[in-house]
Tab-separated table of C-alpha atoms in Angstrom:
chain	number	residue	atom	x	y	z
A	13	MET	CA	84.275	0.934	-130.635
A	14	LYS	CA	87.070	2.459	-132.840
A	15	TYR	CA	86.125	4.396	-135.935
A	16	ASP	CA	88.084	4.736	-139.008
A	17	PHE	CA	88.090	8.214	-140.476
A	18	THR	CA	91.164	7.820	-142.811
A	19	GLY	CA	90.799	10.222	-145.700
A	20	LYS	CA	88.182	12.295	-143.930
A	21	ILE	CA	88.619	16.105	-143.101
A	22	ALA	CA	87.434	17.426	-139.755
A	23	MET	CA	87.320	21.293	-139.133
A	24	ILE	CA	86.947	22.218	-135.443
A	25	THR	CA	86.481	25.656	-134.169
A	26	GLY	CA	87.470	26.690	-130.730
A	27	ALA	CA	90.091	23.916	-130.858
A	28	ALA	CA	92.968	25.662	-128.892
A	29	SER	CA	91.800	24.088	-125.489
A	30	GLY	CA	89.028	22.207	-123.728
A	31	LEU	CA	86.305	20.402	-125.729
A	32	GLY	CA	87.657	21.465	-129.099
A	33	ARG	CA	91.199	20.252	-128.372
A	34	ALA	CA	90.084	16.940	-127.060
A	35	THR	CA	87.972	16.513	-130.237
A	36	ALA	CA	90.672	17.556	-132.550
A	37	LEU	CA	93.076	14.997	-130.937
A	38	LEU	CA	90.414	12.174	-131.064
A	39	PHE	CA	89.766	12.900	-134.816
A	40	ALA	CA	93.366	12.798	-135.706
A	41	GLU	CA	93.880	9.628	-133.546
A	42	LEU	CA	91.171	7.934	-135.704
A	43	GLY	CA	92.814	8.881	-138.990
A	44	ALA	CA	91.188	12.220	-139.886
A	45	LYS	CA	93.048	15.181	-141.156
A	46	VAL	CA	92.183	18.005	-138.864
A	47	VAL	CA	91.770	21.773	-139.294
A	48	VAL	CA	92.375	23.438	-135.897
A	49	SER	CA	90.755	26.942	-135.627
A	50	ASP	CA	90.518	29.487	-132.826
A	51	ILE	CA	91.309	33.129	-132.027
A	52	ALA	CA	93.924	31.855	-129.513
A	53	VAL	CA	96.747	31.317	-131.853
A	54	GLU	CA	99.318	29.967	-129.353
A	55	GLY	CA	96.790	27.474	-128.000
A	56	GLY	CA	95.585	26.457	-131.563
A	57	GLU	CA	99.175	25.961	-132.706
A	58	GLU	CA	99.860	23.789	-129.756
A	59	THR	CA	96.953	21.609	-130.606
A	60	VAL	CA	98.279	21.109	-134.133
A	61	LYS	CA	101.752	20.277	-132.626
A	62	MET	CA	100.198	17.716	-130.431
A	63	ILE	CA	98.456	16.134	-133.374
A	64	ARG	CA	101.599	16.105	-135.454
A	65	GLU	CA	103.707	14.562	-132.685
A	66	LYS	CA	101.495	11.594	-132.750
A	67	GLY	CA	101.811	11.266	-136.595
A	68	GLY	CA	98.588	13.036	-137.592
A	69	GLU	CA	98.195	15.615	-140.216
A	70	SER	CA	96.710	19.061	-139.141
A	71	ILE	CA	96.866	22.806	-139.925
A	72	PHE	CA	95.934	25.798	-137.816
A	73	ILE	CA	93.609	28.663	-139.212
A	74	GLU	CA	93.037	31.690	-136.994
A	75	CYS	CA	89.370	32.726	-137.053
A	76	ASN	CA	86.937	34.807	-135.060
A	77	VAL	CA	83.685	33.023	-135.776
A	78	ALA	CA	81.699	36.204	-135.114
A	79	ASN	CA	83.284	37.632	-138.244
A	80	GLU	CA	81.667	36.707	-141.447
A	81	GLU	CA	84.655	37.291	-143.704
A	82	ALA	CA	86.915	35.259	-141.308
A	83	VAL	CA	84.477	32.390	-141.322
A	84	CYS	CA	84.276	32.312	-145.159
A	85	GLU	CA	88.037	32.460	-145.349
A	86	LEU	CA	88.313	29.570	-142.795
A	87	VAL	CA	86.113	27.265	-144.813
A	88	ALA	CA	87.679	28.358	-148.143
A	89	GLN	CA	91.183	27.700	-146.882
A	90	THR	CA	90.111	24.288	-145.507
A	91	VAL	CA	88.793	23.193	-148.822
A	92	GLN	CA	91.751	24.632	-150.653
A	93	HIS	CA	94.255	22.806	-148.455
A	94	PHE	CA	92.425	19.419	-148.199
A	95	GLY	CA	89.928	19.407	-151.154
A	96	ARG	CA	86.825	18.772	-149.138
A	97	LEU	CA	85.110	19.013	-145.658
A	98	ASP	CA	83.508	15.982	-144.165
A	99	PHE	CA	82.954	17.019	-140.504
A	100	GLY	CA	82.292	20.616	-139.241
A	101	ILE	CA	82.407	20.833	-135.547
A	102	ASN	CA	81.206	24.199	-134.452
A	103	ASN	CA	82.498	24.500	-130.922
A	104	ALA	CA	83.841	28.031	-130.504
A	105	GLY	CA	82.078	29.690	-127.671
A	106	VAL	CA	82.098	32.208	-124.805
A	107	GLY	CA	80.552	31.947	-121.299
A	108	GLY	CA	79.025	35.344	-120.727
A	109	MET	CA	78.502	37.082	-117.294
A	110	TRP	CA	77.122	35.390	-114.052
A	111	MET	CA	74.329	37.949	-113.397
A	112	ALA	CA	70.515	38.198	-112.804
A	113	SER	CA	68.508	38.739	-115.887
A	114	HIS	CA	67.175	42.118	-114.776
A	115	LYS	CA	70.825	43.377	-114.491
A	116	TYR	CA	72.251	41.789	-117.520
A	117	PRO	CA	74.127	44.386	-119.661
A	118	LEU	CA	73.253	44.643	-123.356
A	119	ASP	CA	76.865	44.857	-124.484
A	120	ASN	CA	77.707	41.518	-123.015
A	121	PHE	CA	74.486	39.906	-124.077
A	122	GLU	CA	75.362	40.926	-127.772
A	123	LYS	CA	78.943	39.836	-127.352
A	124	VAL	CA	77.909	36.327	-126.363
A	125	LEU	CA	75.345	35.899	-129.047
A	126	ALA	CA	77.787	37.200	-131.579
A	127	THR	CA	80.076	34.268	-131.023
A	128	ASN	CA	77.782	31.534	-129.690
A	129	THR	CA	74.924	32.008	-132.094
A	130	THR	CA	76.007	34.162	-135.094
A	131	GLY	CA	79.249	32.109	-134.995
A	132	VAL	CA	77.485	28.883	-135.371
A	133	TYR	CA	75.268	30.172	-138.048
A	134	LEU	CA	78.087	31.455	-140.204
A	135	CYS	CA	80.065	28.346	-139.855
A	136	MET	CA	76.981	26.164	-140.648
A	137	ARG	CA	76.006	28.228	-143.611
A	138	GLU	CA	79.627	27.926	-145.164
A	139	GLU	CA	79.975	24.302	-144.287
A	140	LEU	CA	76.640	23.435	-145.821
A	141	LYS	CA	77.624	25.008	-149.092
A	142	VAL	CA	80.752	22.690	-149.413
A	143	MET	CA	78.771	19.737	-148.266
A	144	LEU	CA	76.073	20.319	-150.817
A	145	ARG	CA	78.547	20.445	-153.566
A	146	GLN	CA	80.217	17.302	-152.527
A	147	GLY	CA	77.010	15.443	-151.761
A	148	SER	CA	77.617	14.485	-148.146
A	149	GLY	CA	78.757	15.754	-144.659
A	150	VAL	CA	78.218	15.985	-141.005
A	151	ILE	CA	77.820	19.023	-138.882
A	152	ILE	CA	77.900	18.909	-134.999
A	153	ASN	CA	77.122	22.081	-133.137
A	154	VAL	CA	78.328	22.206	-129.546
A	155	ALA	CA	75.303	23.540	-127.607
A	156	SER	CA	74.843	22.984	-123.732
A	157	MET	CA	72.418	21.694	-121.199
A	158	ALA	CA	71.742	25.513	-121.134
A	159	GLY	CA	70.285	25.087	-124.441
A	160	LEU	CA	67.766	22.535	-123.198
A	161	LEU	CA	66.931	23.871	-119.637
A	162	GLY	CA	66.828	27.091	-117.946
A	163	PHE	CA	70.220	28.379	-116.793
A	164	PRO	CA	69.703	30.904	-113.990
A	165	ASN	CA	72.016	33.881	-113.890
A	166	ASN	CA	73.357	33.557	-117.328
A	167	LEU	CA	70.757	34.925	-119.623
A	168	ALA	CA	72.953	35.436	-122.668
A	169	TYR	CA	74.504	32.024	-122.571
A	170	SER	CA	71.286	30.243	-122.175
A	171	ALA	CA	69.664	32.176	-124.928
A	172	SER	CA	72.523	31.595	-127.263
A	173	LYS	CA	72.603	27.929	-126.756
A	174	HIS	CA	68.884	27.526	-127.257
A	175	ALA	CA	69.384	29.248	-130.509
A	176	VAL	CA	72.028	26.657	-131.459
A	177	VAL	CA	69.562	23.818	-130.780
A	178	GLY	CA	66.933	25.472	-132.884
A	179	MET	CA	69.305	26.052	-135.675
A	180	THR	CA	70.482	22.407	-135.523
A	181	LYS	CA	67.003	20.975	-135.782
A	182	THR	CA	66.177	23.365	-138.643
A	183	ALA	CA	69.114	22.736	-140.722
A	184	ALA	CA	68.717	18.944	-140.077
A	185	LEU	CA	65.262	18.891	-141.632
A	186	GLU	CA	66.364	21.056	-144.524
A	187	TYR	CA	69.284	18.844	-145.665
A	188	ALA	CA	68.082	15.396	-144.467
A	189	LYS	CA	67.464	14.325	-148.106
A	190	ARG	CA	70.834	15.719	-149.317
A	191	LYS	CA	72.914	13.173	-147.199
A	192	ILE	CA	73.935	15.942	-144.649
A	193	ARG	CA	73.400	15.143	-141.009
A	194	VAL	CA	73.177	18.021	-138.445
A	195	ASN	CA	73.294	17.336	-134.654
A	196	ALA	CA	74.067	18.939	-131.531
A	197	VAL	CA	75.785	17.887	-128.321
A	198	CYS	CA	74.716	19.415	-124.976
A	199	PRO	CA	77.086	18.927	-122.231
A	200	VAL	CA	76.489	19.961	-118.697
A	201	TYR	CA	79.335	21.599	-116.631
A	202	THR	CA	82.476	20.079	-118.165
A	203	ILE	CA	86.006	20.682	-116.978
A	204	THR	CA	87.467	23.050	-119.443
A	205	PRO	CA	89.300	26.420	-119.041
A	206	MET	CA	85.979	28.375	-119.673
A	207	VAL	CA	84.162	26.466	-117.022
A	208	GLU	CA	86.992	26.784	-114.538
A	209	GLU	CA	86.841	30.539	-114.911
A	210	MET	CA	83.153	30.349	-114.246
A	211	PHE	CA	83.846	28.372	-111.016
A	212	GLU	CA	86.238	31.164	-109.861
A	213	VAL	CA	83.318	33.589	-110.221
A	214	ILE	CA	80.723	31.459	-108.408
A	215	GLY	CA	82.988	30.232	-105.582
A	216	ASP	CA	81.251	27.966	-103.200
A	217	PHE	CA	78.165	27.620	-105.406
A	218	LYS	CA	80.451	25.200	-107.476
A	219	ASP	CA	79.728	22.396	-104.944
A	220	LYS	CA	75.912	22.882	-105.308
A	221	LEU	CA	76.155	22.514	-109.079
A	222	GLU	CA	78.223	19.465	-108.703
A	223	THR	CA	75.658	17.815	-106.266
A	224	SER	CA	72.752	18.853	-108.545
A	225	ILE	CA	74.172	16.257	-111.282
A	226	PRO	CA	72.730	12.738	-110.569
A	227	MET	CA	76.203	11.123	-111.187
A	228	LYS	CA	77.640	13.640	-108.697
A	229	ARG	CA	80.519	14.821	-110.781
A	230	PHE	CA	81.261	17.254	-113.714
A	231	GLY	CA	81.928	16.027	-117.188
A	232	GLN	CA	85.197	15.526	-118.759
A	233	ALA	CA	86.162	16.914	-122.192
A	234	GLN	CA	87.015	13.427	-123.421
A	235	GLU	CA	83.461	12.339	-122.796
A	236	VAL	CA	82.160	15.060	-125.095
A	237	ALA	CA	84.817	14.277	-127.887
A	238	ASP	CA	83.692	10.712	-127.759
A	239	ALA	CA	80.118	11.680	-128.275
A	240	VAL	CA	81.022	13.933	-131.148
A	241	VAL	CA	83.051	11.281	-132.895
A	242	TRP	CA	80.243	8.818	-132.594
A	243	LEU	CA	77.668	11.162	-134.120
A	244	CYS	CA	80.088	11.665	-137.049
A	245	SER	CA	80.587	7.989	-137.666
A	246	ASP	CA	78.556	5.647	-139.528
A	247	ALA	CA	77.212	4.103	-136.359
A	248	ALA	CA	75.044	7.245	-136.164
A	249	SER	CA	74.080	7.242	-139.777
A	250	PHE	CA	70.300	7.398	-139.082
A	251	ILE	CA	70.604	10.221	-136.487
A	252	THR	CA	69.942	13.817	-137.403
A	253	GLY	CA	68.278	16.801	-135.746
A	254	HIS	CA	69.153	15.427	-132.372
A	255	ALA	CA	70.364	17.490	-129.373
A	256	LEU	CA	72.261	14.818	-127.362
A	257	PRO	CA	72.430	15.680	-123.575
A	258	ILE	CA	75.890	14.801	-122.021
A	259	ASP	CA	74.791	15.496	-118.499
A	260	GLY	CA	75.337	12.623	-115.885
A	261	GLY	CA	71.540	12.292	-115.806
A	262	LEU	CA	70.629	15.945	-115.157
A	263	GLN	CA	67.819	16.172	-117.594
A	264	ALA	CA	66.130	12.970	-116.407
A	265	GLY	CA	65.529	14.725	-113.023
């Protein structure tokens, strides 16, 4: 099914590559005007270029989501430029270290939570303010299967993504009567630059991870983008507070 987002405004963090880029391109293909945001300026501008080359409308706004002032400015500039915000896709994230919990260093733990948890909180807070004023909106937080299941040897990442799921459910309950829906997507290992970096660290363990997935393969960024767009569409108008596994059957096991 194809959705028509003509006249809608989508803001996507972490859109310089991977899931964020795939989602930005799909929103633009379906008619939305897209705000691309990332700390990676070159990659973010490349995403905008890709959208414009296909006839879409997009701007790039640099933002470190762990910085409160930067997030406030991101949302303010979005509204200033486009007049509203219909879809807030909070995707920016970092992977953390691959290490046993008793060895996990505090500085990396705090760094991961600053981006993955505080970043989502700040984006949601500012998006909600706009959506409350305009009387509608949809927020999608990109969590992970590590937000639903244990994730051995990556304590910070698992903690941060469990927090994202909790914030999603809380906000969904708070704003359900205000025509604002809040959901999360929880992908399993998906082929993105961040995951490929993790594969380099874990080496041969990559094969064991792949065989642990019932469908015997990793996810693709486009598959996650498709789920995000569906959750933003009217086809999902009665869905809020849901953490959607995109996992090739992993959770069923």
